[in-house]
PDB file of C-alpha atoms in Angstrom:
ATOM      1  CA  MET A   1     250.603 376.443  35.866  1.00 53.00           C
ATOM      2  CA  ASP A   2     249.220 372.878  35.885  1.00 60.00           C
ATOM      3  CA  SER A   3     252.734 371.494  35.556  1.00 67.00           C
ATOM      4  CA  GLU A   4     255.318 370.632  38.167  1.00 71.00           C
ATOM      5  CA  ASP A   5     259.019 371.468  37.947  1.00 71.00           C
ATOM      6  CA  ILE A   6     260.672 368.266  39.180  1.00 76.00           C
ATOM      7  CA  SER A   7     263.886 370.154  39.995  1.00 83.00           C
ATOM      8  CA  HIS A   8     261.834 372.392  42.326  1.00 81.00           C
ATOM      9  CA  THR A   9     263.623 375.532  41.127  1.00 88.00           C
ATOM     10  CA  VAL A  10     260.434 377.129  39.832  1.00 86.00           C
ATOM     11  CA  SER A  11     257.173 377.478  41.730  1.00 84.00           C
ATOM     12  CA  SER A  12     254.335 375.282  40.528  1.00 77.00           C
ATOM     13  CA  VAL A  13     250.573 375.612  40.703  1.00 79.00           C
ATOM     14  CA  ILE A  14     248.821 372.298  40.159  1.00 79.00           C
ATOM     15  CA  PRO A  15     245.304 371.070  40.970  1.00 84.00           C
ATOM     16  CA  ASP A  16     244.582 368.490  43.637  1.00 89.00           C
ATOM     17  CA  GLU A  17     243.815 365.707  41.165  1.00 91.00           C
ATOM     18  CA  ILE A  18     242.965 363.170  43.844  1.00 93.00           C
ATOM     19  CA  ALA A  19     240.484 365.371  45.724  1.00 94.00           C
ATOM     20  CA  GLY A  20     238.771 366.445  42.502  1.00 93.00           C
ATOM     21  CA  ALA A  21     238.378 362.879  41.260  1.00 95.00           C
ATOM     22  CA  ARG A  22     237.214 361.618  44.648  1.00 96.00           C
ATOM     23  CA  SER A  23     234.568 364.321  44.789  1.00 95.00           C
ATOM     24  CA  ALA A  24     233.298 363.476  41.303  1.00 94.00           C
ATOM     25  CA  VAL A  25     233.125 359.734  42.016  1.00 96.00           C
ATOM     26  CA  GLN A  26     231.587 360.263  45.453  1.00 96.00           C
ATOM     27  CA  THR A  27     228.843 362.334  43.823  1.00 94.00           C
ATOM     28  CA  LEU A  28     227.915 359.284  41.741  1.00 95.00           C
ATOM     29  CA  ILE A  29     228.004 356.993  44.766  1.00 97.00           C
ATOM     30  CA  ASP A  30     225.865 359.424  46.765  1.00 96.00           C
ATOM     31  CA  ALA A  31     223.336 359.333  43.905  1.00 94.00           C
ATOM     32  CA  GLY A  32     222.991 355.583  44.487  1.00 95.00           C
ATOM     33  CA  HIS A  33     225.242 354.207  41.754  1.00 95.00           C
ATOM     34  CA  THR A  34     227.105 351.004  42.563  1.00 96.00           C
ATOM     35  CA  ARG A  35     228.443 350.021  39.126  1.00 95.00           C
ATOM     36  CA  ILE A  36     230.506 352.973  37.947  1.00 96.00           C
ATOM     37  CA  GLY A  37     232.697 353.110  34.859  1.00 96.00           C
ATOM     38  CA  MET A  38     235.585 355.435  34.083  1.00 98.00           C
ATOM     39  CA  LEU A  39     236.805 357.023  30.875  1.00 98.00           C
ATOM     40  CA  ASN A  40     240.509 357.692  31.428  1.00 98.00           C
ATOM     41  CA  ASN A  41     243.263 359.454  29.534  1.00 97.00           C
ATOM     42  CA  THR A  42     245.989 357.491  27.726  1.00 97.00           C
ATOM     43  CA  ASP A  43     248.728 360.069  28.339  1.00 95.00           C
ATOM     44  CA  ASP A  44     251.387 359.123  30.883  1.00 92.00           C
ATOM     45  CA  VAL A  45     250.896 362.211  33.042  1.00 89.00           C
ATOM     46  CA  PRO A  46     250.359 362.491  36.808  1.00 88.00           C
ATOM     47  CA  ALA A  47     246.657 363.350  36.423  1.00 92.00           C
ATOM     48  CA  THR A  48     245.987 360.090  34.555  1.00 94.00           C
ATOM     49  CA  HIS A  49     247.417 357.988  37.368  1.00 95.00           C
ATOM     50  CA  SER A  50     246.085 360.152  40.217  1.00 95.00           C
ATOM     51  CA  ARG A  51     242.513 360.182  38.940  1.00 96.00           C
ATOM     52  CA  LEU A  52     242.498 356.415  38.389  1.00 98.00           C
ATOM     53  CA  LYS A  53     243.896 355.840  41.889  1.00 98.00           C
ATOM     54  CA  ALA A  54     241.264 358.159  43.365  1.00 98.00           C
ATOM     55  CA  PHE A  55     238.565 356.306  41.400  1.00 98.00           C
ATOM     56  CA  LYS A  56     239.690 352.942  42.797  1.00 99.00           C
ATOM     57  CA  ASP A  57     240.167 354.276  46.345  1.00 99.00           C
ATOM     58  CA  THR A  58     236.761 355.983  46.411  1.00 99.00           C
ATOM     59  CA  LEU A  59     235.016 352.822  45.239  1.00 99.00           C
ATOM     60  CA  ALA A  60     236.868 350.786  47.869  1.00 99.00           C
ATOM     61  CA  GLY A  61     236.036 353.327  50.572  1.00 99.00           C
ATOM     62  CA  ALA A  62     232.359 352.885  49.747  1.00 99.00           C
ATOM     63  CA  GLY A  63     232.649 349.091  49.770  1.00 98.00           C
ATOM     64  CA  LEU A  64     232.164 348.889  45.998  1.00 98.00           C
ATOM     65  CA  PRO A  65     234.185 346.567  43.767  1.00 97.00           C
ATOM     66  CA  TYR A  66     236.577 347.855  41.115  1.00 98.00           C
ATOM     67  CA  HIS A  67     235.947 346.272  37.710  1.00 97.00           C
ATOM     68  CA  GLU A  68     238.901 346.655  35.355  1.00 97.00           C
ATOM     69  CA  GLU A  69     236.636 346.132  32.344  1.00 96.00           C
ATOM     70  CA  LEU A  70     234.696 349.268  33.308  1.00 97.00           C
ATOM     71  CA  VAL A  71     237.742 351.486  32.730  1.00 98.00           C
ATOM     72  CA  GLN A  72     238.299 352.491  29.115  1.00 98.00           C
ATOM     73  CA  SER A  73     241.212 354.701  28.055  1.00 98.00           C
ATOM     74  CA  GLU A  74     241.608 356.954  25.029  1.00 98.00           C
ATOM     75  CA  PRO A  75     243.170 360.358  24.304  1.00 98.00           C
ATOM     76  CA  SER A  76     241.386 362.933  26.465  1.00 96.00           C
ATOM     77  CA  GLU A  77     239.445 364.702  23.728  1.00 96.00           C
ATOM     78  CA  VAL A  78     235.838 364.466  22.504  1.00 96.00           C
ATOM     79  CA  PRO A  79     236.541 361.699  19.924  1.00 97.00           C
ATOM     80  CA  GLY A  80     238.454 359.688  22.530  1.00 98.00           C
ATOM     81  CA  GLY A  81     235.615 359.984  25.022  1.00 97.00           C
ATOM     82  CA  HIS A  82     233.167 358.939  22.319  1.00 96.00           C
ATOM     83  CA  GLN A  83     235.130 355.814  21.390  1.00 98.00           C
ATOM     84  CA  ALA A  84     235.786 354.813  25.013  1.00 98.00           C
ATOM     85  CA  ALA A  85     232.138 355.338  25.961  1.00 96.00           C
ATOM     86  CA  LEU A  86     230.911 353.301  22.993  1.00 95.00           C
ATOM     87  CA  ARG A  87     233.053 350.359  24.118  1.00 96.00           C
ATOM     88  CA  LEU A  88     231.831 350.722  27.692  1.00 94.00           C
ATOM     89  CA  LEU A  89     228.169 351.153  26.809  1.00 91.00           C
ATOM     90  CA  LYS A  90     228.089 348.199  24.431  1.00 90.00           C
ATOM     91  CA  THR A  91     229.036 345.734  27.170  1.00 89.00           C
ATOM     92  CA  PRO A  92     226.276 343.422  28.421  1.00 88.00           C
ATOM     93  CA  ASN A  93     226.689 344.513  32.048  1.00 90.00           C
ATOM     94  CA  ARG A  94     227.228 348.222  31.446  1.00 90.00           C
ATOM     95  CA  PRO A  95     227.681 350.746  34.254  1.00 94.00           C
ATOM     96  CA  THR A  96     224.869 352.928  35.539  1.00 91.00           C
ATOM     97  CA  ALA A  97     227.203 355.931  35.783  1.00 93.00           C
ATOM     98  CA  ILE A  98     230.465 357.095  34.226  1.00 95.00           C
ATOM     99  CA  PHE A  99     233.290 359.149  35.739  1.00 96.00           C
ATOM    100  CA  CYS A 100     235.170 360.953  32.960  1.00 95.00           C
ATOM    101  CA  TYR A 101     238.781 362.120  33.043  1.00 96.00           C
ATOM    102  CA  ASN A 102     237.749 365.561  31.821  1.00 94.00           C
ATOM    103  CA  ASP A 103     234.905 367.515  30.276  1.00 92.00           C
ATOM    104  CA  ARG A 104     236.000 366.827  26.704  1.00 94.00           C
ATOM    105  CA  MET A 105     235.770 363.078  27.303  1.00 95.00           C
ATOM    106  CA  ALA A 106     232.379 363.612  28.960  1.00 93.00           C
ATOM    107  CA  MET A 107     231.177 365.431  25.840  1.00 92.00           C
ATOM    108  CA  GLY A 108     232.196 362.368  23.829  1.00 94.00           C
ATOM    109  CA  ALA A 109     230.376 360.133  26.320  1.00 92.00           C
ATOM    110  CA  TYR A 110     227.196 362.184  25.910  1.00 89.00           C
ATOM    111  CA  ARG A 111     227.524 361.822  22.146  1.00 90.00           C
ATOM    112  CA  ALA A 112     227.942 358.043  22.457  1.00 90.00           C
ATOM    113  CA  ALA A 113     224.951 357.823  24.792  1.00 86.00           C
ATOM    114  CA  GLY A 114     222.869 359.773  22.305  1.00 83.00           C
ATOM    115  CA  ASN A 115     223.962 357.489  19.468  1.00 80.00           C
ATOM    116  CA  LEU A 116     222.986 354.400  21.427  1.00 79.00           C
ATOM    117  CA  ALA A 117     220.009 355.665  23.452  1.00 69.00           C
ATOM    118  CA  SER A 118     217.306 354.251  21.214  1.00 60.00           C
ATOM    119  CA  GLY A 119     218.582 350.729  21.836  1.00 55.00           C
ATOM    120  CA  PHE A 120     218.451 350.917  25.628  1.00 50.00           C
ATOM    121  CA  ARG A 121     215.393 350.481  27.772  1.00 46.00           C
ATOM    122  CA  THR A 122     217.014 349.812  31.157  1.00 42.00           C
ATOM    123  CA  THR A 123     220.400 350.135  32.849  1.00 45.00           C
ATOM    124  CA  PHE A 124     221.430 352.963  30.556  1.00 46.00           C
ATOM    125  CA  PRO A 125     223.912 355.227  32.355  1.00 53.00           C
ATOM    126  CA  SER A 126     221.896 357.957  33.979  1.00 59.00           C
ATOM    127  CA  SER A 127     224.790 359.957  35.418  1.00 72.00           C
ATOM    128  CA  VAL A 128     228.070 361.335  34.136  1.00 75.00           C
ATOM    129  CA  SER A 129     230.547 363.022  36.459  1.00 73.00           C
ATOM    130  CA  THR A 130     233.748 364.787  35.476  1.00 69.00           C
ATOM    131  CA  THR A 131     236.510 367.030  36.678  1.00 67.00           C
ATOM    132  CA  ASN A 132     237.018 370.553  35.293  1.00 60.00           C
ATOM    133  CA  ASN A 133     233.903 372.682  34.874  1.00 55.00           C
ATOM    134  CA  LEU A 134     233.320 373.367  31.207  1.00 52.00           C
ATOM    135  CA  LEU A 135     230.181 371.211  30.888  1.00 49.00           C
ATOM    136  CA  PRO A 136     227.986 373.086  33.378  1.00 48.00           C
ATOM    137  CA  LYS A 137     228.735 376.282  31.481  1.00 48.00           C
ATOM    138  CA  THR A 138     227.893 374.862  28.064  1.00 49.00           C
ATOM    139  CA  SER A 139     225.282 372.128  28.390  1.00 49.00           C
ATOM    140  CA  THR A 140     221.570 371.858  28.987  1.00 44.00           C
ATOM    141  CA  PRO A 141     220.691 370.632  31.497  1.00 45.00           C
ATOM    142  CA  PRO A 142     223.889 371.420  33.448  1.00 44.00           C
TER     143      PRO A 142
END
């Protein structure tokens, strides 16, 4: 489950990483965002590469530029998301939305946003989108 046997001797069940990431990024685009950042995983696993490719492809499909400086990578846990989001949010031309590799990184992004919120009056990211579905079950508002 969630792992592929490269010898193809054992059946595998894996998520469609590209479709999930495209859907999450498209949600941000549909909400009107044009400068979107990404918090990505540092692990060399298929999901890391697939989600980044989907991020780039979805931006391109919408006619939006890809900005390498708006992609920050860390281990895909809450502390990693926090550190990556802090770097992203402290830039002068920060994104208005963030696509996160997973819910744990999104939790870290929310923490970073909360830490920095008092210093922002405009252009503070107003949307966070992620794959998985832990956040809607555990956060308020969902």
